[in-house]
Short mmCIF file of C-alpha atoms and ligand atoms in Angstrom, two decimals:
data_model
loop_
_atom_site.label_atom_id
_atom_site.label_comp_id
_atom_site.label_asym_id
_atom_site.label_seq_id
_atom_site.Cartn_x
_atom_site.Cartn_y
_atom_site.Cartn_z
CA MET I 7 56.69 76.44 65.94
CA ASP I 8 56.86 72.84 64.79
CA LYS I 9 54.36 70.52 66.41
CA VAL I 10 57.29 68.16 67.02
CA SER I 11 58.36 70.47 69.82
CA LEU I 12 55.79 69.01 72.17
CA GLU I 13 56.90 65.42 71.53
CA ALA I 14 60.41 65.85 72.74
CA SER I 15 63.41 63.76 71.94
CA LEU I 16 67.10 64.02 72.68
CA TYR I 17 69.17 66.21 70.38
CA VAL I 18 72.56 64.60 69.90
CA ASP I 19 75.05 65.29 67.12
CA GLY I 20 72.50 67.24 65.12
CA VAL I 21 69.86 64.46 65.24
CA PHE I 22 66.56 64.29 67.15
CA ARG I 23 66.20 60.79 68.54
CA PRO I 24 64.64 58.85 71.44
CA ALA I 25 66.59 57.89 74.53
CA ALA I 26 68.68 54.74 74.12
CA SER I 27 66.44 53.07 76.71
CA GLY I 28 63.34 54.05 74.72
CA ARG I 29 61.82 55.47 77.92
CA SER I 30 60.00 58.77 78.04
CA GLY I 31 58.20 60.95 80.60
CA VAL I 32 55.16 63.17 80.49
CA VAL I 33 55.15 66.99 80.57
CA VAL I 34 52.07 68.60 82.12
CA GLU I 35 50.57 72.07 82.10
CA LYS I 36 51.03 73.15 85.69
CA ALA I 37 47.75 75.05 86.06
CA THR I 38 45.50 72.30 84.73
CA GLY I 39 47.48 69.07 85.02
CA ALA I 40 46.75 68.39 81.33
CA LYS I 41 49.39 66.53 79.35
CA ILE I 42 51.12 68.89 76.93
CA GLY I 43 53.96 66.72 75.70
CA THR I 44 56.58 64.12 76.44
CA TYR I 45 60.31 64.08 76.98
CA ALA I 46 62.93 61.42 76.39
CA GLN I 47 64.38 59.88 79.57
CA GLY I 48 68.06 60.15 78.73
CA GLN I 49 70.61 58.18 80.74
CA ALA I 50 74.37 57.70 81.02
CA GLU I 51 74.64 56.10 77.59
CA ASP I 52 72.92 59.11 76.00
CA VAL I 53 75.12 61.52 77.93
CA ASP I 54 78.20 59.66 76.67
CA ALA I 55 77.01 60.06 73.08
CA ALA I 56 76.24 63.76 73.54
CA VAL I 57 79.59 64.51 75.19
CA ALA I 58 81.44 62.59 72.46
CA ALA I 59 79.59 64.61 69.79
CA ALA I 60 80.37 67.88 71.58
CA ARG I 61 84.06 66.93 71.91
CA ALA I 62 84.31 66.06 68.25
CA ALA I 63 82.62 69.28 67.16
CA GLN I 64 84.47 71.67 69.46
CA PRO I 65 87.74 72.27 67.56
CA GLY I 66 85.90 73.03 64.33
CA TRP I 67 83.45 75.34 66.10
CA ALA I 68 86.25 77.20 67.84
CA ALA I 69 88.12 77.50 64.55
CA LEU I 70 85.27 79.46 62.93
CA SER I 71 85.77 83.19 62.84
CA ALA I 72 84.00 85.20 65.51
CA PRO I 73 81.64 86.82 62.97
CA GLU I 74 80.67 83.35 61.71
CA ARG I 75 79.81 82.15 65.23
CA ALA I 76 77.97 85.42 65.85
CA ALA I 77 75.85 84.79 62.73
CA TYR I 78 74.79 81.40 64.11
CA LEU I 79 73.80 83.05 67.37
CA ARG I 80 71.72 85.64 65.54
CA ALA I 81 69.97 82.85 63.60
CA PHE I 82 69.29 81.07 66.92
CA ALA I 83 67.77 84.29 68.29
CA ALA I 84 65.74 84.79 65.10
CA TYR I 85 64.05 81.41 65.59
CA LEU I 86 63.05 82.37 69.13
CA GLN I 87 61.86 85.77 67.94
CA ASP I 88 59.86 84.27 65.05
CA ASN I 89 58.14 81.88 67.46
CA TYR I 90 57.87 84.38 70.30
CA GLU I 91 54.12 84.11 70.92
CA ASP I 92 54.16 80.28 70.88
CA LEU I 93 57.13 80.21 73.23
CA VAL I 94 55.55 82.64 75.68
CA ALA I 95 52.44 80.45 75.76
CA LEU I 96 54.54 77.29 76.18
CA SER I 97 56.46 78.85 79.07
CA MET I 98 53.16 79.84 80.74
CA ARG I 99 51.86 76.28 80.43
CA GLU I 100 55.04 74.47 81.37
CA THR I 101 56.25 76.68 84.25
CA GLY I 102 52.88 78.06 85.44
CA GLY I 103 54.11 81.65 85.24
CA VAL I 104 51.95 84.58 84.18
CA ARG I 105 52.49 86.25 80.83
CA THR I 106 54.92 88.93 82.08
CA LYS I 107 57.14 86.21 83.56
CA ALA I 108 57.09 84.22 80.34
CA GLU I 109 57.84 87.32 78.28
CA ASP I 110 60.73 88.06 80.59
CA GLU I 111 62.06 84.53 80.17
CA VAL I 112 61.88 84.43 76.37
CA GLY I 113 62.82 88.10 75.91
CA THR I 114 65.89 87.82 78.15
CA SER I 115 67.00 84.75 76.20
CA ILE I 116 66.79 86.61 72.89
CA ARG I 117 68.65 89.60 74.36
CA GLN I 118 71.33 87.32 75.78
CA LEU I 119 71.95 85.82 72.35
CA ALA I 120 72.19 89.29 70.81
CA ILE I 121 74.62 90.45 73.50
CA SER I 122 76.81 87.37 73.16
CA ALA I 123 76.86 87.67 69.36
CA VAL I 124 78.32 91.15 69.75
CA GLN I 125 80.72 90.19 72.55
CA ALA I 126 82.11 87.37 70.41
CA THR I 127 83.35 89.92 67.91
CA GLU I 128 84.83 92.34 70.44
CA ASN I 129 88.33 92.57 71.82
CA ALA I 130 89.06 89.21 73.45
CA GLY I 131 92.33 89.92 75.20
CA ASP I 132 94.92 92.32 76.56
CA ILE I 133 98.44 93.32 75.73
CA LEU I 134 100.44 93.04 78.95
CA PRO I 135 103.59 94.85 80.00
CA PRO I 136 106.35 92.32 79.19
CA TYR I 137 108.49 91.24 82.11
CA LYS I 138 111.64 91.87 80.06
CA ALA I 139 112.56 94.23 77.23
CA GLY I 140 112.23 92.78 73.74
CA LYS I 141 109.32 90.47 74.49
CA LEU I 142 105.66 90.64 73.49
CA SER I 143 103.25 89.52 76.16
CA LEU I 144 99.54 89.15 75.68
CA SER I 145 96.57 87.31 77.10
CA ARG I 146 93.47 86.27 75.23
CA ALA I 147 90.21 84.48 75.98
CA VAL I 148 90.20 80.87 74.78
CA PRO I 149 87.31 78.41 74.91
CA LEU I 150 87.09 76.04 77.85
CA GLY I 151 86.04 73.19 75.56
CA VAL I 152 82.85 71.19 76.25
CA LEU I 153 80.42 72.81 78.70
CA GLY I 154 77.94 70.64 80.59
CA LEU I 155 74.87 72.61 81.70
CA ILE I 156 72.30 71.46 84.25
CA THR I 157 69.39 73.83 84.73
CA PRO I 158 66.31 74.25 86.99
CA TRP I 159 62.61 74.58 86.20
CA ASN I 160 61.86 78.12 87.30
CA TYR I 161 63.28 80.16 84.38
CA PRO I 162 64.33 77.23 82.23
CA MET I 163 65.04 79.06 79.00
CA ASN I 164 66.99 82.09 80.13
CA LEU I 165 68.90 80.27 82.87
CA ALA I 166 70.14 77.92 80.17
CA MET I 167 70.76 80.79 77.79
CA ARG I 168 72.97 82.76 80.15
CA ALA I 169 75.56 80.01 79.70
CA VAL I 170 74.54 78.69 76.26
CA ALA I 171 74.90 82.04 74.47
CA PRO I 172 78.29 83.20 75.83
CA GLY I 173 79.52 79.61 75.88
CA LEU I 174 78.83 79.14 72.17
CA ALA I 175 79.95 82.66 71.29
CA PHE I 176 83.42 82.03 72.70
CA GLY I 177 83.94 78.71 70.91
CA ASN I 178 82.69 76.13 73.41
CA THR I 179 80.32 73.31 72.56
CA ILE I 180 77.47 72.32 74.84
CA VAL I 181 75.55 69.45 76.40
CA LEU I 182 72.42 70.77 78.16
CA LYS I 183 70.37 68.75 80.67
CA PRO I 184 67.19 70.73 81.45
CA ALA I 185 64.95 70.12 84.48
CA GLU I 186 62.52 67.25 84.04
CA LEU I 187 59.55 69.47 84.99
CA THR I 188 60.28 71.85 82.07
CA PRO I 189 62.17 69.93 79.39
CA LEU I 190 60.38 71.60 76.47
CA ILE I 191 60.92 75.31 77.06
CA GLY I 192 64.19 74.56 78.84
CA GLY I 193 65.73 72.19 76.31
CA HIS I 194 63.85 70.89 73.35
CA VAL I 195 62.87 74.31 72.02
CA LEU I 196 66.51 75.37 72.19
CA ALA I 197 67.49 72.27 70.23
CA LEU I 198 64.90 73.16 67.59
CA ALA I 199 66.27 76.69 67.43
CA ALA I 200 69.86 75.49 67.00
CA HIS I 201 68.74 72.96 64.38
CA HIS I 202 66.83 75.56 62.39
CA ALA I 203 69.77 77.94 62.68
CA GLY I 204 71.90 75.29 60.97
CA PHE I 205 74.43 74.78 63.75
CA PRO I 206 77.06 72.17 62.84
CA PRO I 207 76.18 68.76 64.36
CA GLY I 208 77.46 68.27 67.90
CA VAL I 209 77.92 71.96 68.73
CA PHE I 210 74.72 72.10 70.78
CA ASN I 211 73.23 68.94 72.32
CA VAL I 212 70.28 68.39 74.64
CA VAL I 213 69.84 65.34 76.86
CA THR I 214 66.53 65.45 78.70
CA GLY I 215 65.91 63.22 81.69
CA ASP I 216 65.82 63.27 85.46
CA GLY I 217 68.56 64.31 87.89
CA PRO I 218 69.97 60.96 88.96
CA GLY I 219 69.53 59.37 85.50
CA ALA I 220 70.86 62.10 83.19
CA GLY I 221 72.13 64.96 85.42
CA LYS I 222 74.52 62.91 87.56
CA PRO I 223 76.33 61.23 84.65
CA LEU I 224 76.74 64.63 82.98
CA ALA I 225 77.97 66.27 86.18
CA GLU I 226 80.59 63.56 86.63
CA HIS I 227 81.56 63.08 83.00
CA ARG I 228 85.30 63.30 82.37
CA GLY I 229 84.70 64.54 78.84
CA VAL I 230 83.14 67.74 80.18
CA ASP I 231 85.62 70.59 80.63
CA MET I 232 83.37 72.71 82.81
CA LEU I 233 80.08 71.87 84.47
CA ASP I 234 77.73 74.80 85.00
CA PHE I 235 74.94 73.92 87.44
CA THR I 236 71.98 76.08 88.45
CA GLY I 237 69.72 74.58 91.08
CA SER I 238 69.33 73.70 94.74
CA ARG I 239 72.03 73.80 97.39
CA GLU I 240 71.49 70.11 98.12
CA VAL I 241 72.28 68.98 94.58
CA GLY I 242 74.99 71.64 94.29
CA VAL I 243 76.74 70.21 97.35
CA ALA I 244 76.57 66.69 95.90
CA ILE I 245 78.05 67.89 92.60
CA ALA I 246 80.77 69.90 94.35
CA THR I 247 81.67 66.95 96.55
CA ALA I 248 82.01 64.62 93.57
CA ALA I 249 83.94 67.27 91.60
CA ALA I 250 86.38 67.88 94.45
CA GLY I 251 87.50 64.26 94.32
CA GLN I 252 88.41 64.66 90.64
CA LEU I 253 89.55 68.33 90.86
CA ARG I 254 87.01 69.13 88.17
CA ASP I 255 86.06 72.64 87.01
CA ILE I 256 82.51 73.49 88.06
CA ARG I 257 80.43 76.59 88.46
CA LEU I 258 77.46 76.54 90.82
CA GLU I 259 74.54 78.98 90.89
CA LEU I 260 72.51 77.96 93.94
CA GLY I 261 69.73 79.27 96.14
CA GLY I 262 69.69 81.19 99.39
CA SER I 263 67.57 83.05 101.92
CA ASN I 264 67.58 86.60 100.61
CA ALA I 265 66.76 89.57 102.84
CA PHE I 266 64.59 92.63 102.24
CA VAL I 267 65.56 95.31 104.75
CA VAL I 268 63.19 98.22 105.49
CA LEU I 269 64.83 100.99 107.54
CA GLU I 270 62.82 103.40 109.71
CA ASP I 271 63.13 106.30 107.20
CA ALA I 272 61.89 104.21 104.26
CA ASP I 273 58.92 105.00 102.05
CA VAL I 274 56.76 102.17 103.34
CA GLU I 275 54.33 102.16 100.41
CA LEU I 276 57.20 101.94 97.92
CA ALA I 277 58.80 99.14 99.93
CA ALA I 278 55.50 97.23 100.06
CA SER I 279 55.03 97.59 96.29
CA CYS I 280 58.50 96.25 95.68
CA ALA I 281 57.87 93.42 98.14
CA MET I 282 55.14 92.10 95.85
CA ILE I 283 57.75 91.64 93.12
CA ALA I 284 60.59 90.61 95.39
CA SER I 285 58.67 87.90 97.24
CA LEU I 286 55.72 87.01 95.02
CA GLU I 287 56.80 87.28 91.39
CA PHE I 288 56.43 83.81 89.83
CA GLN I 289 54.86 82.71 93.11
CA GLY I 290 58.16 83.38 94.89
CA GLN I 291 59.89 80.58 92.99
CA THR I 292 62.92 82.63 92.05
CA CYS I 293 66.45 82.19 93.36
CA ILE I 294 66.61 85.91 94.11
CA SER I 295 63.17 86.05 95.81
CA ALA I 296 63.13 87.93 99.09
CA SER I 297 62.79 85.28 101.77
CA ARG I 298 63.10 87.45 104.90
CA HIS I 299 61.67 90.92 105.49
CA ILE I 300 63.67 92.61 108.23
CA VAL I 301 61.90 95.79 109.31
CA LEU I 302 62.82 98.52 111.78
CA ARG I 303 60.24 98.77 114.59
CA PRO I 304 59.00 102.36 113.95
CA VAL I 305 57.61 101.37 110.53
CA ALA I 306 56.84 97.70 111.22
CA ASP I 307 53.06 98.03 111.70
CA ALA I 308 52.64 100.29 108.69
CA TYR I 309 54.73 97.94 106.55
CA LEU I 310 52.78 94.87 107.66
CA ASP I 311 49.50 96.64 106.82
CA ALA I 312 50.81 97.77 103.44
CA VAL I 313 52.05 94.35 102.31
CA THR I 314 48.93 92.60 103.63
CA LYS I 315 46.61 94.98 101.78
CA ARG I 316 48.50 94.37 98.53
CA ALA I 317 48.82 90.59 98.99
CA ASP I 318 45.08 90.30 99.68
CA ALA I 319 44.27 92.06 96.41
CA LEU I 320 46.20 89.58 94.27
CA ARG I 321 44.36 87.06 92.12
CA VAL I 322 45.66 83.49 92.00
CA GLY I 323 44.71 81.07 89.22
CA ASP I 324 45.36 79.88 85.69
CA PRO I 325 47.91 82.22 84.06
CA PHE I 326 45.74 82.33 80.93
CA ASP I 327 42.93 83.92 82.98
CA GLY I 328 44.85 87.15 83.50
CA VAL I 329 45.65 86.50 87.15
CA ASP I 330 48.59 87.89 89.13
CA LEU I 331 49.98 84.59 90.46
CA GLY I 332 49.81 81.17 88.84
CA PRO I 333 50.24 77.70 90.37
CA LEU I 334 53.27 76.38 92.20
CA ILE I 335 55.35 74.09 90.04
CA SER I 336 54.42 70.78 91.71
CA GLU I 337 52.73 69.16 94.68
CA ARG I 338 56.16 68.48 96.12
CA GLN I 339 56.99 72.18 96.02
CA ARG I 340 53.60 73.12 97.51
CA ASP I 341 54.04 70.64 100.35
CA ARG I 342 57.52 71.97 101.03
CA VAL I 343 56.20 75.55 101.26
CA HIS I 344 53.24 74.62 103.41
CA LYS I 345 54.46 71.75 105.57
CA ALA I 346 58.15 72.56 105.89
CA ILE I 347 57.98 76.38 106.04
CA VAL I 348 54.58 77.89 106.88
CA GLU I 349 53.11 75.36 109.31
CA PRO I 350 56.26 74.80 111.40
CA SER I 351 56.88 78.55 111.61
CA ILE I 352 53.34 79.10 112.87
CA ALA I 353 53.84 76.26 115.35
CA GLN I 354 56.94 78.07 116.61
CA GLY I 355 55.00 81.31 117.21
CA ALA I 356 54.74 83.13 113.88
CA ARG I 357 51.42 84.92 113.35
CA LEU I 358 49.51 84.17 110.15
CA VAL I 359 48.30 87.58 108.95
CA THR I 360 46.87 86.45 105.63
CA GLY I 361 47.04 83.47 103.25
CA GLY I 362 48.39 80.11 104.36
CA THR I 363 45.73 78.28 102.33
CA TYR I 364 45.74 76.57 98.96
CA GLU I 365 43.63 74.75 96.41
CA GLY I 366 45.62 72.26 94.38
CA LEU I 367 48.78 74.04 93.35
CA PHE I 368 47.27 77.51 93.83
CA TYR I 369 48.74 78.94 97.01
CA ARG I 370 47.40 82.21 98.42
CA PRO I 371 49.99 84.98 98.97
CA THR I 372 50.88 84.62 102.62
CA VAL I 373 52.12 87.12 105.20
CA LEU I 374 53.65 85.93 108.46
CA ALA I 375 54.40 88.33 111.35
CA ASP I 376 56.49 87.84 114.53
CA VAL I 377 58.98 85.70 112.62
CA THR I 378 62.22 84.94 114.46
CA PRO I 379 65.54 83.60 113.14
CA GLU I 380 64.90 80.14 114.58
CA MET I 381 61.91 79.61 112.29
CA PRO I 382 62.24 77.96 108.86
CA ALA I 383 60.39 80.95 107.33
CA PHE I 384 63.47 82.99 108.24
CA SER I 385 66.37 80.65 107.74
CA GLU I 386 65.28 78.52 104.76
CA GLU I 387 64.89 79.37 101.11
CA ILE I 388 61.07 79.43 100.79
CA PHE I 389 60.47 79.19 97.04
CA GLY I 390 56.80 80.03 97.51
CA PRO I 391 54.57 83.13 97.84
CA VAL I 392 55.34 83.93 101.48
CA ILE I 393 56.37 87.21 103.12
CA PRO I 394 57.82 86.57 106.60
CA VAL I 395 58.28 89.78 108.60
CA THR I 396 60.86 90.10 111.39
CA VAL I 397 61.02 93.28 113.48
CA VAL I 398 64.33 94.69 114.78
CA ASP I 399 65.32 97.81 116.72
CA THR I 400 68.50 98.99 115.02
CA GLU I 401 70.20 99.12 111.64
CA GLU I 402 73.11 97.14 113.11
CA GLU I 403 70.72 94.40 114.17
CA ALA I 404 69.19 94.34 110.68
CA ILE I 405 72.62 93.97 109.06
CA ALA I 406 73.74 91.28 111.50
CA LEU I 407 70.53 89.31 110.94
CA THR I 408 70.80 89.67 107.18
CA ASN I 409 74.36 88.41 107.03
CA GLY I 410 75.22 84.95 108.22
CA TYR I 411 72.89 83.07 105.87
CA PRO I 412 73.56 81.97 102.29
CA MET I 413 72.00 84.57 99.99
CA LEU I 414 72.18 85.94 96.47
CA MET I 415 70.24 89.19 96.58
CA ASN I 416 69.26 91.76 99.18
CA SER I 417 67.22 94.94 99.07
CA VAL I 418 67.44 97.90 101.42
CA PHE I 419 64.86 100.67 101.67
CA THR I 420 65.74 104.10 103.03
CA ALA I 421 65.05 107.76 102.22
CA ASP I 422 68.79 108.44 102.35
CA LEU I 423 70.63 107.10 99.29
CA MET I 424 74.07 107.38 100.90
CA ARG I 425 72.81 105.44 103.91
CA GLY I 426 71.50 102.82 101.48
CA MET I 427 74.92 102.62 99.78
CA ASP I 428 76.59 102.26 103.16
CA VAL I 429 74.26 99.44 104.23
CA ALA I 430 74.64 97.76 100.81
CA GLU I 431 78.40 97.62 101.26
CA ARG I 432 78.00 95.88 104.59
CA LEU I 433 75.61 93.21 103.30
CA HIS I 434 77.23 89.97 102.20
CA ALA I 435 75.44 89.42 98.92
CA GLY I 436 76.46 89.41 95.30
CA GLU I 437 73.62 91.78 94.44
CA VAL I 438 72.04 94.59 96.45
CA HIS I 439 69.14 96.81 95.48
CA ILE I 440 68.42 100.19 97.02
CA ASN I 441 64.73 101.13 97.04
CA ASP I 442 64.10 98.51 94.39
CA ALA I 443 62.96 94.95 93.92
CA HIS I 444 65.05 92.27 92.30
CA ALA I 445 65.52 91.61 88.60
CA ARG I 446 65.11 95.15 87.36
CA HIS I 447 68.58 95.73 85.96
CA GLY I 448 69.33 93.36 83.08
CA ALA I 449 71.75 91.13 84.93
CA GLU I 450 72.45 89.11 81.78
CA ASN I 451 74.96 91.81 80.84
CA GLN I 452 77.02 90.97 83.87
CA MET I 453 77.87 87.38 83.08
CA PRO I 454 79.58 87.19 79.70
CA GLY I 455 82.76 85.40 80.66
CA PHE I 456 81.52 83.32 83.57
CA THR I 457 82.67 85.99 85.98
CA ARG I 458 81.08 87.02 89.24
CA ARG I 459 81.03 90.48 90.72
CA GLN I 460 78.96 92.48 93.11
CA TRP I 461 76.71 95.03 91.56
CA ILE I 462 74.42 97.54 93.20
CA GLY I 463 71.16 98.47 91.56
CA VAL I 464 69.75 101.87 92.48
CA GLN I 465 66.27 102.94 91.48
CA ARG I 466 66.79 106.37 89.96
CA GLY I 467 63.41 107.27 88.45
CA PRO I 468 59.79 106.38 89.14
CA LEU I 469 59.30 102.62 89.47
CA GLU I 470 57.67 100.84 86.58
CA LEU I 471 55.91 98.08 88.45
CA PRO I 472 53.09 96.08 86.91
CA GLU I 473 49.67 97.30 87.86
CA TRP I 474 49.02 94.26 90.09
CA ALA I 475 52.01 95.01 92.29
CA THR I 476 50.86 98.51 93.10
CA ARG I 477 47.29 97.82 94.10
P1 NAD B 530 67.27 70.95 91.70
O1 NAD B 530 68.63 71.09 92.30
O2 NAD B 530 66.34 69.97 92.28
O3 NAD B 530 67.38 70.59 90.16
C1 NAD B 530 68.18 71.38 89.28
C2 NAD B 530 68.68 70.48 88.16
O4 NAD B 530 69.55 69.50 88.71
C3 NAD B 530 67.57 69.72 87.44
O5 NAD B 530 67.87 69.70 86.06
C4 NAD B 530 67.67 68.32 88.04
O6 NAD B 530 67.22 67.31 87.18
C5 NAD B 530 69.17 68.22 88.26
N1 NAD B 530 69.58 67.24 89.27
C6 NAD B 530 68.85 66.74 90.31
N2 NAD B 530 69.58 65.83 90.99
C7 NAD B 530 70.79 65.77 90.38
C8 NAD B 530 71.98 65.04 90.63
N3 NAD B 530 72.07 64.18 91.65
N4 NAD B 530 73.04 65.25 89.83
C9 NAD B 530 72.98 66.12 88.80
N5 NAD B 530 71.87 66.83 88.51
C10 NAD B 530 70.80 66.66 89.29
O7 NAD B 530 66.66 72.42 91.70
P2 NAD B 530 65.22 72.88 91.19
O8 NAD B 530 64.21 72.43 92.18
O9 NAD B 530 65.04 72.50 89.76
O10 NAD B 530 65.37 74.47 91.21
C11 NAD B 530 65.18 75.22 92.34
C12 NAD B 530 66.50 75.60 92.97
O11 NAD B 530 67.33 76.24 92.01
C13 NAD B 530 66.34 76.60 94.08
O12 NAD B 530 67.14 76.24 95.17
C14 NAD B 530 66.84 77.91 93.46
O13 NAD B 530 67.34 78.83 94.40
C15 NAD B 530 67.89 77.44 92.55
N6 NAD B 530 68.14 78.42 91.49
C16 NAD B 530 69.29 79.15 91.50
C17 NAD B 530 69.50 80.12 90.53
C18 NAD B 530 70.76 80.95 90.50
O14 NAD B 530 71.01 81.62 89.49
N7 NAD B 530 71.55 80.96 91.54
C19 NAD B 530 68.53 80.34 89.55
C20 NAD B 530 67.35 79.58 89.59
C21 NAD B 530 67.17 78.61 90.56
#
């Protein structure tokens, strides 16, 4: 990969250039704090230029044949594939994730491009029954126009790609504003890939910068036909509020407090293995991380022992040292986990079973028992390596406690598959897993046309968990 990739600039209208203000920020390796690059501090003026370029390029891009657009997408994917090892290493440095997380991020991005390249060439409409004899009635997918994308730092590449790939495939042009903590893997590398793939100028643009400086002007830009935001509820609410006043088209992918329900007939060891993934993968900094473990009383002690034993065995450190968990993304995030979640929950009566300590950004996997719904460990999105366990007496109680909070993903563990299906149907989440942890089912396939549906993932064969999760 070009060395230029670590000295980031904006990518506007097919040109790499500094921010109009000339300002830049520093990108650090999360495990060591070492400087690994810079990023341009884009602002409203830069966003204006990028949106204007995307608007100008969109009709020509949409006018290409689907196979031509698909060929560009394949060339984009080829650049990522050719630089796979460098990109995995960059993701590990910039996000602080271990190798399997980085491989997942880059690999999913390449797969998403391949899927979208195929979808672009498939049937894009329906013939409808005409309302009157003698008429032809049909519907077809048409591009929205210019897409504005604002993305977070946790899986910066593939969370961008899930909108970039289908968006480009179906004839939209794009302005991407990646998170300021991960502007290289989340933005600049994608600009390099598009550039090397020979995309026409203006089809794909990247404006790096912070939220208020670059994100807000993009979110509110009248030249953007749809704004796709992935990030926190707080910022999502601000964007939705501003959009409502202008009746603008937005799509929000936010966070939540996801539940992990263990019924009394569950295989406790299996549930505890999955809990390592569900709550601790990428240090728990995943929007679909399990935030609340709701366990039926007959298996509560066994479950607590099983998760504690596994959490204690995990190694925390520099991802390049072959550990299981890397650093949290920032001091701010660490302080939120520790001071706003763990400490206040303990002060309200939660019992610290293990963990609750840190060195720098390295936070020990933490298990809290006796957690009640009033505690932040139950009600808040944690975004850290914490397993809060709440004990209930009935399935009804577990379902009632699970519902009623914003959430994206739930898991339910039971020996009876039909019981699991029944519970899944009564949980208010877009995604439910039965006897499984999150992120095992290739969800990128589910989002080609910016649609949303509930899907239920069932573990049908032996689990293929990494070795560290099963210790
Ligand atoms: P964040 O909301 O702080 O930042 C997300 C993006 O928004 C960044 O690019 C940031 O620069 C930008 N931003 C900040 N303020 C802005 C403003 N006023 N206007 C416009 N843009 C602004 O979120 P984060 O800390 O980067 O990511 C963590 C959050 O993202 C968690 O809540 C997590 O649940 C959520 N998330 C959701 C999904 C999903 O698919 N639903 C996926 C990953 C992360």
